[in-house]
Every structure is written in C-alpha cells, then in structure tokens.
Amino acid sequence: MGTNVAIAGATGAVGQEFVRILEEREFPSDTITFLASHRSAGKEITFRGQTHTIQELTEESFAGVDLALFSAGGSVSKRFAPIAVDAGTVVVDNSSAFRMEPDVPLVVPEINAADIAGHKGIIANPNCSTIIMNVAVWPLHRINPVRRIVMATYQAVSGIGAAAMAELAESTRASLEGRPYEQTQIPHPAAFNVWSHGSEIGEDGYNMEERKTWRETRKIFHCDEIRVTATCIRVPVMRAHCEAINLEFTEPMTEDQVRQALADAPGVKIVDDRERNHFPMPIEASGQDDILVGRIRQDVSQPDGRGIDLFVSGDQLRKGAALNAVQIAEHLVK
Amino acid sequence: MGTNVAIAGATGAVGQEFVRILEEREFPSDTITFLASHRSAGKEITFRGQTHTIQELTEESFAGVDLALFSAGGSVSKRFAPIAVDAGTVVVDNSSAFRMEPDVPLVVPEINAADIAGHKGIIANPNCSTIIMNVAVWPLHRINPVRRIVMATYQAVSGIGAAAMAELAESTRASLEGRPYEQTQIPHPAAFNVWSHGSEIGEDGYNMEERKTWRETRKIFHCDEIRVTATCIRVPVMRAHCEAINLEFTEPMTEDQVRQALADAPGVKIVDDRERNHFPMPIEASGQDDILVGRIRQDVSQPDGRGIDLFVSGDQLRKGAALNAVQIAEHLVK
C-alpha cells in the first residue's frame, strides 16, 4: 500500500502521542495530514521539523489517503471510518466503535499480528487496560492456558484525555492551597483520591471498561474459554496504568517458568527487585514502550500451584493506545 | 477495671487519632497520661479542653495505669508492653509485635469481641488493611464461609506515619512547580505515582503487609481454611485505604444476599450508586468510622455463582487503627 497518512484527532492526548511515535519510529510516509474538529482546525503542528496546519475532519478528508489513524472518540469513528474505507483508506481505529465487529480484526501485534491480513478496511486497537494486561499475560497463556484472571486496575487520568491531565494538576494545586476547584473533566475529586472508572455500568454491575477486559481478551487470544473479572479504578496519576493481576492456569506454573517466559517476551520488561523493593511504577512506565512486569510470585491461595500473581505498569498513551496503533500500521505498510 | 489511661506514642498519626476518638466517644477515664519518646517529651497536648504535658515513655511510666493504648512501633511495644503488664496495666497494642502470639487475642470487636476475655494482659489490634477487609467480609463469611480472597489494595501514606503525609503534600507541591524534592519518609517518588508497599519481602515474594492479610484473618475469623492472596500497593492518598476484593464462597451467593447481609452489619456503610457512578472513595471515607462498601456484583468469571466482587474504603487511622483499639478498650472497661 501507499503511505499517504492521515491522523484523525491530532490534538488529543493520544493524537499528540501518534505524532511523537511516528517521528521516533521513522514511520514511512509520503504525505501526512492532520485532522481534527472544526474547533482545532487552523492550529499548527510540527512534524519532522515541518509545520503542518490542522485541517477540519470532513467527508472529503480521505481522498488519496492510504492509511488513517483515528483517535477522536467512538462517535467520530462511527461516522467517518466507513467514509474513509469507501475512499480506499485503511483505518486503524483507537475507539471502541468497531472492536467487537466480527469482520474487524482486534490486534495487539505481539499476540495476533496475523489477524491484520483479514481486515476489510478497519483494524481496531484494543482498550488500553486490556492491551497492557494482554502483553504481560499472553507469553504465559501460550505455554499454559490461563483459565481465569482476577484484575484490579490503577488507571491514570490520561485515559479521560489531555484536559483531564491538566485538571488533575490544577485540582491538586488547589487542594494543596486549600482553594475550591470546579472540575469539568474528571467526575470525582481527583486530588489525593481514588475513584471507580466513570464508564457506564450495566445491570450486572460491571462498567464498560471492565467488560472490555474479558470481551476483547477472548477475541485477541482466540480463546473463548478464558474468564476475567476486573475492578477498574482511577488513581491520581498522569499517564501510565497499573494492574494487579491474579492468574489461574490450566496446569501448575512456577515462578521460574513465568520469569523465563517473560524474559523473552516482546514488549515486556521485568522490573522485580525484591531486595530494593523496586517494582513497576507509573512514573517509570511513562514514556516507555515496554510493559513493566513485577511482583511475580506463586499465589499462596492456590495450593495446587496453578496460581500466579503479578503487578504491571504500562504507558496508557503509548502501548495502551498510540504505539499499538502505529505498530499495526507498520505491519500494514510492510 | 479502673480507668487510669496512658497513650504510648501520643504524637504519631495514630496517637493523635487516639486523642480525638477518646474525646469524641467520651471514653471514661479518671486520669490520662500521654507518653512519647524523649524527643517529644515536654510538648503539650490538649485533651477535653485541658493542657497535658507529654511525658517520656520509661520503665516507670505504668505505675497506677490501668489501661495503655500503644502505637509507637513494634520495637517500643516489644520492650514496654511486658513492663506495663508486669505493673498491672492492660495493653491494647497497635503494632504487629504480639498479634500472632497464641495467648494474645487479636480483635476486631464487630467480629470476635468475645476473644478479649481471654487476654493475659495484652490485646493486639490487627493490621489496618486486614481490619478494613475483615469488617466488610465477615458479615458474608458468617452466612456462607469464604474459601478464598484475592485482594489488591490502594493504601494511603498515613500508614507510613504523620511525616509521610506531610511529605506527600510537599513532594506533590514540588512536582507541580517542577522543583526536585528529596523524600525521607516515602521510599519511592510519591507525587502522581503508585508503588508497592515498602514492607520486607519474603522468599515467596509476598511482603509483610500481604502476609498479614491471611495470617491475621485466619486468627480473627477462627478459620484456618480461608485462603487469601493480596497485592499491597501505595497510592498518593492521605489517610484512607481502598481495597478491591474478590471473594469465592462455599455455596452460591447472590448480589441481593450480599446487600442484605451488609445492610445490617455493624461498622459497614453501603455506598453503591451505579446510576451516579458513586462508590467508595478515600476522600469520603476519611474521618468516618464506617467501612464504605460498594461495586457489589456477582463475579462473571465464576459461572457457578460462588463469586462476588467488592470495592471498599476505610479510614486507615480510625477503623484501621485508633478507633478499633478504642473499641477494644471500651469492651475492657465495660
């Protein structure tokens, strides 16, 4: 395929990360177009030392575009991705709009890059919490199928957007100064607080973020048997998520087997220094491509040796979003 | 028993909370003595409108003292609690020094107040994370024994001490201003970060905080069969802990059964508004006596209906420490 590239949602938290990652990885592009809402159109963006003017995303934006990276929210994707496909563009979509469509590959390249080939114009990028968990769990699942996962997340506010990151800083500053502060992006007081993920809650009591962890994992792993329960929680952190992951395997699994499998796994870095009490932290995962994995230990509550506990951290904006999408795009242009 | 009371460790985060709670609950006391290290001796403390001078904790501090509340760390308890007992004082100890001694009751009054009667001079106050989890889980365990718990914690820095709370504020202020800041209390960067609990890690990879969750729970519940795995994590929060708790029961358990059992349970407040996405948060648990319990739902990963997920929050300094100890003391003087 050709490499006339468009970024839809260029000014958001993920969009800005697209720009940085395309530069860093020297992504091959003949032309690049930055698209955003009417409000952001006309603003300028620097890419590879050149200034580009952001254009308004319209139905005419995709003429001659070979590849579009979308990160402008589900409703924008639903409206414009089919238009782009009709114009001959291949879309890598970061929203949840198409993830569960049977003819849309849902891809974490380290796991199921082969699925990309089956696309009909749209390839979906999974949910951030799911990607981060999957990168750590897949190398283990490959050698000893995981039956059940119990996960609790510690999610950064970057997932709400760039404005929420600024709001966390401002509301924390206000809290330290004893000033009131009216938040508009984050639904609960953010300063020195922890709160449940704000996505819609179904009748079964799970929110949408939690639901994605099992739906998407089953599709990515090609494994309908894997069972997941998750509690998705926000913490006052800027941009990397953490996850406490409890795994139940089909066969007994030792800590050494886990270490060996993870040591060779792409996209994983083991950070597990018990003596110095140094384990994955969002402040160290931020800006990194790898998912940090630590607190690796046999689960004492599973006397048959089939349990393993982990604690992981990964950059929500990079591997949890923009990096994963760019990796998919790299497979497309290869 | 008489009610000449001493507080050992009066200037710490828990010690200050002892003072407030004894006042609030109008604890009956004929005399009260505030004890602390040599460094703090001579400082003044206001209690029920009267000024008291803090005295140095020495081997002679317990003459005529009927009841002593200790919260000055394990080594102080190890040294001075036996001296107090020899002087005829009953000690309620907040440290981990005596918790697992067979002849020391380990008590959460809502659960096993009856154990207090068997004391030989020392009654131990459980670990904060364990108390908070136990208050929420016991009302369920009573009606349908819990076989296994998978827990992930979101722990406030108050557990490290009063100086750590000040350090979280100061290091966050520095971070917002782009200044470097040298922490002395908190072992990892605290501002906008999450890090693994700093207690010593054993050969099995669990830290001491995690180990307490199963050891102490078994003793408090009088149930050696209950299995627990925990991942204990610090978050940049001042004084209330949160916990994501996954429960596996002996028999199937419905969400309604859980709600009913918790609605009547002492020390529990249900905060579970799905429509408003309002659930337990440390900012709302702080200063409260009750453990807030929410995100109550049937665990989708347990198809036989034996799984329940919860998210709870409780004030680490109150029910997690000082309040629980004062409740024990109230039983003693009753």
Tab-separated table of N, CA, C and O in Angstrom, chain A residues 148 150 152-154 168-169 172-173 176 188-189 191-199 201-207 210 214 227-231 233 235-237 244 246 274 277 279 281-283 295 297-303 309 311, chain B residues 148 150 152-154 168-169 172-173 176 188-189 191-199 201-207 210 214 227-231 233 235-237 242 244 246 274 277 279 281-283 295 297-303 309 311:
chain	number	residue	atom	x	y	z
A	148	ARG	N	-8.548	-18.295	34.265
A	148	ARG	CA	-9.291	-17.228	34.940
A	148	ARG	C	-8.317	-16.135	35.378
A	148	ARG	O	-7.198	-16.430	35.812
A	150	VAL	N	-8.234	-12.499	37.729
A	150	VAL	CA	-8.856	-11.507	38.613
A	150	VAL	C	-7.947	-10.284	38.579
A	150	VAL	O	-6.775	-10.371	38.950
A	152	ALA	N	-7.340	-5.960	39.213
A	152	ALA	CA	-7.733	-4.654	39.741
A	152	ALA	C	-6.806	-3.637	39.090
A	152	ALA	O	-5.591	-3.853	39.033
A	153	THR	N	-7.387	-2.545	38.567
A	153	THR	CA	-6.560	-1.565	37.868
A	153	THR	C	-6.342	-0.300	38.691
A	153	THR	O	-7.130	0.028	39.591
A	154	TYR	N	-5.254	0.391	38.377
A	154	TYR	CA	-4.882	1.685	38.956
A	154	TYR	C	-4.652	2.584	37.748
A	154	TYR	O	-3.538	2.674	37.244
A	168	LEU	N	-6.089	17.329	36.644
A	168	LEU	CA	-5.502	16.670	37.821
A	168	LEU	C	-4.448	17.580	38.446
A	168	LEU	O	-4.408	17.758	39.671
A	169	ALA	N	-3.611	18.186	37.604
A	169	ALA	CA	-2.581	19.099	38.122
A	169	ALA	C	-3.229	20.295	38.822
A	169	ALA	O	-2.876	20.639	39.955
A	172	THR	N	-5.126	19.450	42.063
A	172	THR	CA	-4.191	19.099	43.133
A	172	THR	C	-3.541	20.366	43.701
A	172	THR	O	-3.387	20.520	44.912
A	173	ARG	N	-3.175	21.268	42.800
A	173	ARG	CA	-2.611	22.551	43.237
A	173	ARG	C	-3.614	23.278	44.138
A	173	ARG	O	-3.252	23.771	45.216
A	176	LEU	N	-3.831	21.668	47.574
A	176	LEU	CA	-2.676	21.989	48.421
A	176	LEU	C	-2.761	23.402	48.979
A	176	LEU	O	-2.227	23.700	50.041
A	188	HIS	N	-15.073	12.921	39.713
A	188	HIS	CA	-14.981	12.923	41.174
A	188	HIS	C	-13.727	13.703	41.567
A	188	HIS	O	-12.816	13.847	40.765
A	189	PRO	N	-13.681	14.185	42.821
A	189	PRO	CA	-12.483	14.920	43.234
A	189	PRO	C	-11.231	14.097	42.924
A	189	PRO	O	-11.151	12.922	43.313
A	191	ALA	N	-7.789	15.151	43.385
A	191	ALA	CA	-6.598	15.379	44.204
A	191	ALA	C	-6.560	14.415	45.377
A	191	ALA	O	-7.505	14.372	46.175
A	192	PHE	N	-5.512	13.625	45.483
A	192	PHE	CA	-5.305	12.709	46.609
A	192	PHE	C	-6.528	11.799	46.821
A	192	PHE	O	-6.918	11.522	47.951
A	193	ASN	N	-7.115	11.359	45.725
A	193	ASN	CA	-8.293	10.500	45.816
A	193	ASN	C	-8.154	9.332	44.844
A	193	ASN	O	-7.254	9.302	43.998
A	194	VAL	N	-9.043	8.378	44.954
A	194	VAL	CA	-9.135	7.184	44.120
A	194	VAL	C	-10.626	7.016	43.840
A	194	VAL	O	-11.435	7.243	44.741
A	195	TRP	N	-11.000	6.702	42.603
A	195	TRP	CA	-12.437	6.588	42.306
A	195	TRP	C	-12.663	5.562	41.206
A	195	TRP	O	-11.792	5.296	40.399
A	196	SER	N	-13.883	5.023	41.208
A	196	SER	CA	-14.225	3.983	40.245
A	196	SER	C	-14.285	4.569	38.834
A	196	SER	O	-14.718	5.703	38.638
A	197	HIS	N	-13.837	3.786	37.847
A	197	HIS	CA	-13.822	4.210	36.445
A	197	HIS	C	-15.204	4.723	36.042
A	197	HIS	O	-16.213	4.118	36.354
A	198	GLY	N	-15.245	5.821	35.311
A	198	GLY	CA	-16.500	6.520	35.050
A	198	GLY	C	-17.351	5.977	33.918
A	198	GLY	O	-18.379	6.574	33.595
A	199	SER	N	-16.976	4.852	33.307
A	199	SER	CA	-17.768	4.356	32.172
A	199	SER	C	-19.089	3.770	32.658
A	199	SER	O	-19.242	3.411	33.826
A	201	ILE	N	-22.325	1.690	33.673
A	201	ILE	CA	-22.422	0.427	34.408
A	201	ILE	C	-23.644	-0.352	33.942
A	201	ILE	O	-24.737	0.201	33.845
A	202	GLY	N	-23.440	-1.620	33.640
A	202	GLY	CA	-24.538	-2.467	33.180
A	202	GLY	C	-25.318	-3.058	34.343
A	202	GLY	O	-25.002	-2.835	35.512
A	203	GLU	N	-26.353	-3.830	34.007
A	203	GLU	CA	-27.213	-4.427	35.036
A	203	GLU	C	-26.471	-5.402	35.926
A	203	GLU	O	-26.877	-5.648	37.061
A	204	ASP	N	-25.398	-5.974	35.382
A	204	ASP	CA	-24.626	-6.932	36.183
A	204	ASP	C	-23.639	-6.222	37.113
A	204	ASP	O	-22.907	-6.877	37.848
A	205	GLY	N	-23.605	-4.886	37.077
A	205	GLY	CA	-22.745	-4.143	37.989
A	205	GLY	C	-21.349	-3.855	37.458
A	205	GLY	O	-20.586	-3.133	38.104
A	206	TYR	N	-21.009	-4.402	36.309
A	206	TYR	CA	-19.697	-4.118	35.708
A	206	TYR	C	-19.788	-2.868	34.845
A	206	TYR	O	-20.786	-2.663	34.144
A	207	ASN	N	-18.731	-2.069	34.859
A	207	ASN	CA	-18.698	-0.926	33.950
A	207	ASN	C	-18.093	-1.357	32.610
A	207	ASN	O	-17.542	-2.454	32.478
A	210	GLU	N	-14.468	-2.541	32.414
A	210	GLU	CA	-14.282	-3.895	32.947
A	210	GLU	C	-14.743	-4.955	31.941
A	210	GLU	O	-14.079	-5.976	31.750
A	214	TRP	N	-12.693	-8.775	29.408
A	214	TRP	CA	-12.909	-10.173	29.009
A	214	TRP	C	-13.328	-10.309	27.547
A	214	TRP	O	-12.833	-11.172	26.846
A	227	ARG	N	-11.781	-16.696	31.371
A	227	ARG	CA	-12.725	-15.932	32.181
A	227	ARG	C	-11.967	-14.824	32.917
A	227	ARG	O	-10.874	-15.061	33.428
A	228	VAL	N	-12.550	-13.641	32.936
A	228	VAL	CA	-11.890	-12.480	33.548
A	228	VAL	C	-12.902	-11.738	34.409
A	228	VAL	O	-14.039	-11.526	33.982
A	229	THR	N	-12.500	-11.363	35.615
A	229	THR	CA	-13.264	-10.348	36.340
A	229	THR	C	-12.303	-9.207	36.651
A	229	THR	O	-11.117	-9.435	36.936
A	230	ALA	N	-12.793	-7.979	36.533
A	230	ALA	CA	-11.920	-6.816	36.737
A	230	ALA	C	-12.648	-5.761	37.552
A	230	ALA	O	-13.873	-5.638	37.486
A	231	THR	N	-11.885	-5.032	38.350
A	231	THR	CA	-12.381	-3.848	39.051
A	231	THR	C	-11.515	-2.686	38.568
A	231	THR	O	-10.309	-2.650	38.842
A	233	ILE	N	-10.358	1.083	38.398
A	233	ILE	CA	-10.303	2.187	39.351
A	233	ILE	C	-9.329	3.244	38.831
A	233	ILE	O	-8.274	2.914	38.295
A	235	VAL	N	-6.739	6.403	39.622
A	235	VAL	CA	-5.859	6.931	40.661
A	235	VAL	C	-5.295	8.268	40.179
A	235	VAL	O	-5.275	8.533	38.975
A	236	PRO	N	-4.847	9.126	41.097
A	236	PRO	CA	-4.333	10.437	40.680
A	236	PRO	C	-2.920	10.338	40.106
A	236	PRO	O	-1.940	10.747	40.718
A	237	VAL	N	-2.858	9.751	38.913
A	237	VAL	CA	-1.605	9.532	38.186
A	237	VAL	C	-1.815	10.093	36.787
A	237	VAL	O	-2.927	10.070	36.277
A	244	ALA	N	-3.017	-5.012	39.121
A	244	ALA	CA	-2.724	-6.192	39.942
A	244	ALA	C	-3.460	-7.351	39.285
A	244	ALA	O	-4.681	-7.304	39.133
A	246	ASN	N	-4.159	-11.473	39.010
A	246	ASN	CA	-4.096	-12.813	39.596
A	246	ASN	C	-4.511	-13.822	38.532
A	246	ASN	O	-5.591	-13.703	37.942
A	274	ARG	N	13.256	-7.510	44.517
A	274	ARG	CA	12.684	-7.657	45.862
A	274	ARG	C	13.555	-7.027	46.940
A	274	ARG	O	13.035	-6.506	47.929
A	277	ASN	N	13.042	-3.460	46.859
A	277	ASN	CA	11.611	-3.152	46.830
A	277	ASN	C	11.282	-2.258	45.630
A	277	ASN	O	10.548	-1.267	45.730
A	279	PHE	N	9.652	-2.142	41.982
A	279	PHE	CA	8.699	-2.859	41.141
A	279	PHE	C	8.085	-1.871	40.149
A	279	PHE	O	8.402	-0.687	40.190
A	281	MET	N	6.227	0.956	38.421
A	281	MET	CA	5.603	2.194	38.911
A	281	MET	C	5.219	3.028	37.687
A	281	MET	O	5.985	3.083	36.714
A	282	PRO	N	4.091	3.711	37.743
A	282	PRO	CA	3.669	4.503	36.580
A	282	PRO	C	4.671	5.594	36.207
A	282	PRO	O	4.834	5.921	35.037
A	283	ILE	N	5.356	6.115	37.219
A	283	ILE	CA	6.306	7.189	36.952
A	283	ILE	C	7.474	6.683	36.109
A	283	ILE	O	8.080	7.443	35.346
A	295	ARG	N	6.536	-8.052	40.860
A	295	ARG	CA	5.806	-8.734	41.952
A	295	ARG	C	5.402	-10.152	41.515
A	295	ARG	O	4.330	-10.651	41.890
A	297	ARG	N	5.016	-13.839	41.655
A	297	ARG	CA	5.064	-14.804	42.745
A	297	ARG	C	3.963	-15.837	42.619
A	297	ARG	O	2.923	-15.575	42.021
A	298	GLN	N	4.253	-17.011	43.181
A	298	GLN	CA	3.252	-18.073	43.227
A	298	GLN	C	2.152	-17.646	44.190
A	298	GLN	O	2.439	-17.171	45.291
A	299	ASP	N	0.913	-17.835	43.775
A	299	ASP	CA	-0.249	-17.438	44.576
A	299	ASP	C	-0.417	-18.421	45.738
A	299	ASP	O	-0.740	-19.591	45.526
A	300	VAL	N	-0.193	-17.944	46.968
A	300	VAL	CA	-0.324	-18.826	48.150
A	300	VAL	C	-1.744	-19.341	48.363
A	300	VAL	O	-1.942	-20.307	49.097
A	301	SER	N	-2.715	-18.686	47.757
A	301	SER	CA	-4.106	-19.111	47.986
A	301	SER	C	-4.522	-20.247	47.050
A	301	SER	O	-5.653	-20.721	47.123
A	302	GLN	N	-3.612	-20.657	46.166
A	302	GLN	CA	-3.876	-21.770	45.246
A	302	GLN	C	-2.889	-22.886	45.571
A	302	GLN	O	-1.802	-22.958	44.986
A	303	PRO	N	-3.247	-23.773	46.492
A	303	PRO	CA	-2.268	-24.762	46.962
A	303	PRO	C	-1.834	-25.760	45.882
A	303	PRO	O	-0.818	-26.424	46.046
A	309	ASP	N	0.620	-14.430	40.842
A	309	ASP	CA	0.272	-13.014	40.996
A	309	ASP	C	1.318	-12.145	40.301
A	309	ASP	O	2.519	-12.451	40.349
A	311	PHE	N	2.177	-7.730	39.209
A	311	PHE	CA	1.800	-6.316	39.208
A	311	PHE	C	2.502	-5.671	38.017
A	311	PHE	O	3.720	-5.840	37.852
B	148	ARG	N	-11.818	-18.366	49.560
B	148	ARG	CA	-10.624	-17.736	49.005
B	148	ARG	C	-10.894	-16.266	48.721
B	148	ARG	O	-11.996	-15.903	48.290
B	150	VAL	N	-9.055	-12.839	46.801
B	150	VAL	CA	-7.991	-12.193	46.017
B	150	VAL	C	-8.171	-10.696	46.220
B	150	VAL	O	-9.217	-10.143	45.879
B	152	ALA	N	-6.513	-6.614	46.113
B	152	ALA	CA	-5.498	-5.624	45.725
B	152	ALA	C	-5.803	-4.359	46.514
B	152	ALA	O	-6.964	-3.944	46.583
B	153	THR	N	-4.786	-3.783	47.132
B	153	THR	CA	-5.026	-2.602	47.964
B	153	THR	C	-4.555	-1.315	47.299
B	153	THR	O	-3.679	-1.328	46.414
B	154	TYR	N	-5.141	-0.215	47.721
B	154	TYR	CA	-4.801	1.147	47.307
B	154	TYR	C	-4.578	1.886	48.622
B	154	TYR	O	-5.521	2.454	49.179
B	168	LEU	N	3.987	13.692	51.360
B	168	LEU	CA	3.180	13.562	50.138
B	168	LEU	C	2.742	14.944	49.655
B	168	LEU	O	2.845	15.261	48.465
B	169	ALA	N	2.307	15.782	50.595
B	169	ALA	CA	1.892	17.134	50.216
B	169	ALA	C	3.070	17.922	49.644
B	169	ALA	O	2.979	18.521	48.568
B	172	THR	N	4.385	16.621	46.278
B	172	THR	CA	3.435	16.908	45.198
B	172	THR	C	3.523	18.382	44.804
B	172	THR	O	3.523	18.730	43.619
B	173	ARG	N	3.638	19.254	45.812
B	173	ARG	CA	3.806	20.690	45.546
B	173	ARG	C	5.065	20.910	44.693
B	173	ARG	O	5.034	21.635	43.698
B	176	LEU	N	4.542	19.805	41.083
B	176	LEU	CA	3.731	20.759	40.311
B	176	LEU	C	4.529	21.995	39.925
B	176	LEU	O	4.248	22.638	38.919
B	188	HIS	N	9.631	5.770	47.537
B	188	HIS	CA	9.611	5.993	46.091
B	188	HIS	C	8.932	7.327	45.825
B	188	HIS	O	8.186	7.815	46.676
B	189	PRO	N	9.172	7.914	44.640
B	189	PRO	CA	8.517	9.196	44.356
B	189	PRO	C	7.013	9.071	44.605
B	189	PRO	O	6.359	8.167	44.077
B	191	ALA	N	4.586	11.752	44.382
B	191	ALA	CA	3.694	12.640	43.628
B	191	ALA	C	3.221	11.963	42.351
B	191	ALA	O	4.041	11.540	41.527
B	192	PHE	N	1.903	11.828	42.195
B	192	PHE	CA	1.306	11.274	40.975
B	192	PHE	C	1.903	9.909	40.619
B	192	PHE	O	2.140	9.594	39.468
B	193	ASN	N	2.158	9.108	41.639
B	193	ASN	CA	2.761	7.788	41.414
B	193	ASN	C	2.035	6.743	42.254
B	193	ASN	O	1.211	7.073	43.123
B	194	VAL	N	2.321	5.500	42.001
B	194	VAL	CA	1.781	4.336	42.689
B	194	VAL	C	2.969	3.411	42.899
B	194	VAL	O	3.814	3.302	42.009
B	195	TRP	N	3.099	2.808	44.079
B	195	TRP	CA	4.266	1.962	44.313
B	195	TRP	C	3.925	0.826	45.281
B	195	TRP	O	3.001	0.935	46.093
B	196	SER	N	4.704	-0.242	45.185
B	196	SER	CA	4.448	-1.419	46.010
B	196	SER	C	4.750	-1.109	47.474
B	196	SER	O	5.693	-0.376	47.787
B	197	HIS	N	3.930	-1.663	48.378
B	197	HIS	CA	4.086	-1.449	49.822
B	197	HIS	C	5.531	-1.753	50.240
B	197	HIS	O	6.107	-2.748	49.819
B	198	GLY	N	6.090	-0.911	51.107
B	198	GLY	CA	7.522	-0.975	51.408
B	198	GLY	C	7.953	-2.003	52.439
B	198	GLY	O	9.136	-2.055	52.795
B	199	SER	N	7.056	-2.844	52.923
B	199	SER	CA	7.459	-3.800	53.961
B	199	SER	C	8.321	-4.914	53.369
B	199	SER	O	8.320	-5.151	52.162
B	201	ILE	N	10.106	-8.193	52.031
B	201	ILE	CA	9.580	-9.233	51.151
B	201	ILE	C	10.227	-10.568	51.484
B	201	ILE	O	11.452	-10.669	51.620
B	202	GLY	N	9.414	-11.598	51.638
B	202	GLY	CA	9.912	-12.928	51.961
B	202	GLY	C	10.337	-13.702	50.718
B	202	GLY	O	10.212	-13.215	49.590
B	203	GLU	N	10.822	-14.920	50.939
B	203	GLU	CA	11.299	-15.746	49.819
B	203	GLU	C	10.196	-16.098	48.838
B	203	GLU	O	10.463	-16.373	47.667
B	204	ASP	N	8.963	-16.117	49.345
B	204	ASP	CA	7.836	-16.446	48.462
B	204	ASP	C	7.369	-15.241	47.657
B	204	ASP	O	6.423	-15.347	46.874
B	205	GLY	N	8.016	-14.080	47.858
B	205	GLY	CA	7.680	-12.906	47.061
B	205	GLY	C	6.608	-12.015	47.666
B	205	GLY	O	6.325	-10.937	47.141
B	206	TYR	N	5.987	-12.453	48.739
B	206	TYR	CA	4.980	-11.620	49.415
B	206	TYR	C	5.657	-10.700	50.418
B	206	TYR	O	6.603	-11.102	51.113
B	207	ASN	N	5.145	-9.476	50.526
B	207	ASN	CA	5.667	-8.586	51.555
B	207	ASN	C	4.885	-8.797	52.864
B	207	ASN	O	3.855	-9.474	52.888
B	210	GLU	N	1.164	-8.028	53.022
B	210	GLU	CA	0.331	-9.033	52.346
B	210	GLU	C	0.158	-10.280	53.217
B	210	GLU	O	-0.929	-10.854	53.314
B	214	TRP	N	-3.603	-12.831	55.362
B	214	TRP	CA	-4.137	-14.182	55.592
B	214	TRP	C	-3.874	-14.676	56.995
B	214	TRP	O	-4.747	-15.267	57.615
B	227	ARG	N	-8.319	-18.949	52.513
B	227	ARG	CA	-7.086	-18.660	51.772
B	227	ARG	C	-7.161	-17.251	51.194
B	227	ARG	O	-8.213	-16.850	50.685
B	228	VAL	N	-6.050	-16.528	51.303
B	228	VAL	CA	-6.025	-15.137	50.847
B	228	VAL	C	-4.750	-14.904	50.051
B	228	VAL	O	-3.674	-15.346	50.462
B	229	THR	N	-4.867	-14.241	48.898
B	229	THR	CA	-3.682	-13.662	48.266
B	229	THR	C	-3.935	-12.169	48.122
B	229	THR	O	-5.070	-11.753	47.840
B	230	ALA	N	-2.901	-11.384	48.373
B	230	ALA	CA	-3.062	-9.928	48.327
B	230	ALA	C	-1.875	-9.298	47.613
B	230	ALA	O	-0.755	-9.815	47.664
B	231	THR	N	-2.150	-8.184	46.927
B	231	THR	CA	-1.101	-7.341	46.357
B	231	THR	C	-1.281	-5.970	46.994
B	231	THR	O	-2.299	-5.309	46.766
B	233	ILE	N	-0.397	-2.174	47.630
B	233	ILE	CA	0.128	-1.085	46.807
B	233	ILE	C	-0.199	0.246	47.480
B	233	ILE	O	-1.286	0.424	48.017
B	235	VAL	N	-0.828	4.347	47.137
B	235	VAL	CA	-1.288	5.360	46.198
B	235	VAL	C	-1.119	6.730	46.856
B	235	VAL	O	-1.046	6.826	48.082
B	236	PRO	N	-1.053	7.789	46.059
B	236	PRO	CA	-0.854	9.132	46.635
B	236	PRO	C	-2.143	9.677	47.238
B	236	PRO	O	-2.769	10.590	46.701
B	237	VAL	N	-2.531	9.087	48.347
B	237	VAL	CA	-3.746	9.434	49.090
B	237	VAL	C	-3.321	9.644	50.533
B	237	VAL	O	-2.388	8.995	51.007
B	242	CYS	N	-8.169	1.906	50.159
B	242	CYS	CA	-9.184	1.206	49.377
B	242	CYS	C	-8.703	-0.218	49.107
B	242	CYS	O	-7.499	-0.493	49.147
B	244	ALA	N	-9.784	-3.644	46.439
B	244	ALA	CA	-10.607	-4.420	45.503
B	244	ALA	C	-10.563	-5.857	45.997
B	244	ALA	O	-9.482	-6.439	46.115
B	246	ASN	N	-12.028	-9.761	45.771
B	246	ASN	CA	-12.731	-10.823	45.045
B	246	ASN	C	-12.918	-12.010	45.973
B	246	ASN	O	-11.955	-12.510	46.545
B	274	ARG	N	-24.958	2.997	41.297
B	274	ARG	CA	-24.497	2.737	39.924
B	274	ARG	C	-24.901	3.837	38.962
B	274	ARG	O	-24.166	4.134	38.020
B	277	ASN	N	-22.658	6.629	39.453
B	277	ASN	CA	-21.271	6.166	39.468
B	277	ASN	C	-20.574	6.630	40.757
B	277	ASN	O	-19.436	7.118	40.743
B	279	PHE	N	-19.218	5.497	44.333
B	279	PHE	CA	-18.777	4.313	45.053
B	279	PHE	C	-17.778	4.734	46.133
B	279	PHE	O	-17.449	5.911	46.237
B	281	MET	N	-14.808	6.029	48.099
B	281	MET	CA	-13.627	6.836	47.747
B	281	MET	C	-12.928	7.217	49.044
B	281	MET	O	-13.602	7.543	50.034
B	282	PRO	N	-11.597	7.243	49.037
B	282	PRO	CA	-10.885	7.581	50.269
B	282	PRO	C	-11.220	8.969	50.790
B	282	PRO	O	-11.234	9.200	52.000
B	283	ILE	N	-11.511	9.884	49.872
B	283	ILE	CA	-11.804	11.248	50.292
B	283	ILE	C	-13.098	11.301	51.109
B	283	ILE	O	-13.265	12.177	51.970
B	295	ARG	N	-19.505	-1.265	44.662
B	295	ARG	CA	-19.197	-2.093	43.478
B	295	ARG	C	-19.565	-3.557	43.754
B	295	ARG	O	-18.861	-4.481	43.303
B	297	ARG	N	-21.070	-6.901	43.170
B	297	ARG	CA	-21.577	-7.576	41.967
B	297	ARG	C	-21.149	-9.029	41.948
B	297	ARG	O	-20.132	-9.401	42.536
B	298	GLN	N	-21.959	-9.818	41.260
B	298	GLN	CA	-21.628	-11.227	41.069
B	298	GLN	C	-20.431	-11.293	40.130
B	298	GLN	O	-20.388	-10.611	39.110
B	299	ASP	N	-19.475	-12.134	40.481
B	299	ASP	CA	-18.248	-12.284	39.698
B	299	ASP	C	-18.551	-13.080	38.423
B	299	ASP	O	-18.851	-14.268	38.492
B	300	VAL	N	-18.468	-12.413	37.261
B	300	VAL	CA	-18.763	-13.093	35.978
B	300	VAL	C	-17.791	-14.221	35.660
B	300	VAL	O	-18.072	-15.058	34.820
B	301	SER	N	-16.641	-14.227	36.302
B	301	SER	CA	-15.635	-15.258	35.980
B	301	SER	C	-15.885	-16.545	36.769
B	301	SER	O	-15.152	-17.517	36.609
B	302	GLN	N	-16.907	-16.542	37.632
B	302	GLN	CA	-17.262	-17.742	38.413
B	302	GLN	C	-18.660	-18.176	37.991
B	302	GLN	O	-19.652	-17.767	38.607
B	303	PRO	N	-18.764	-19.007	36.960
B	303	PRO	CA	-20.097	-19.305	36.413
B	303	PRO	C	-21.003	-20.059	37.379
B	303	PRO	O	-22.207	-20.100	37.185
B	309	ASP	N	-17.603	-9.706	43.773
B	309	ASP	CA	-16.583	-8.651	43.772
B	309	ASP	C	-17.075	-7.458	44.588
B	309	ASP	O	-18.261	-7.115	44.534
B	311	PHE	N	-15.631	-3.358	46.200
B	311	PHE	CA	-14.593	-2.336	46.351
B	311	PHE	C	-14.913	-1.577	47.631
B	311	PHE	O	-16.046	-1.127	47.820
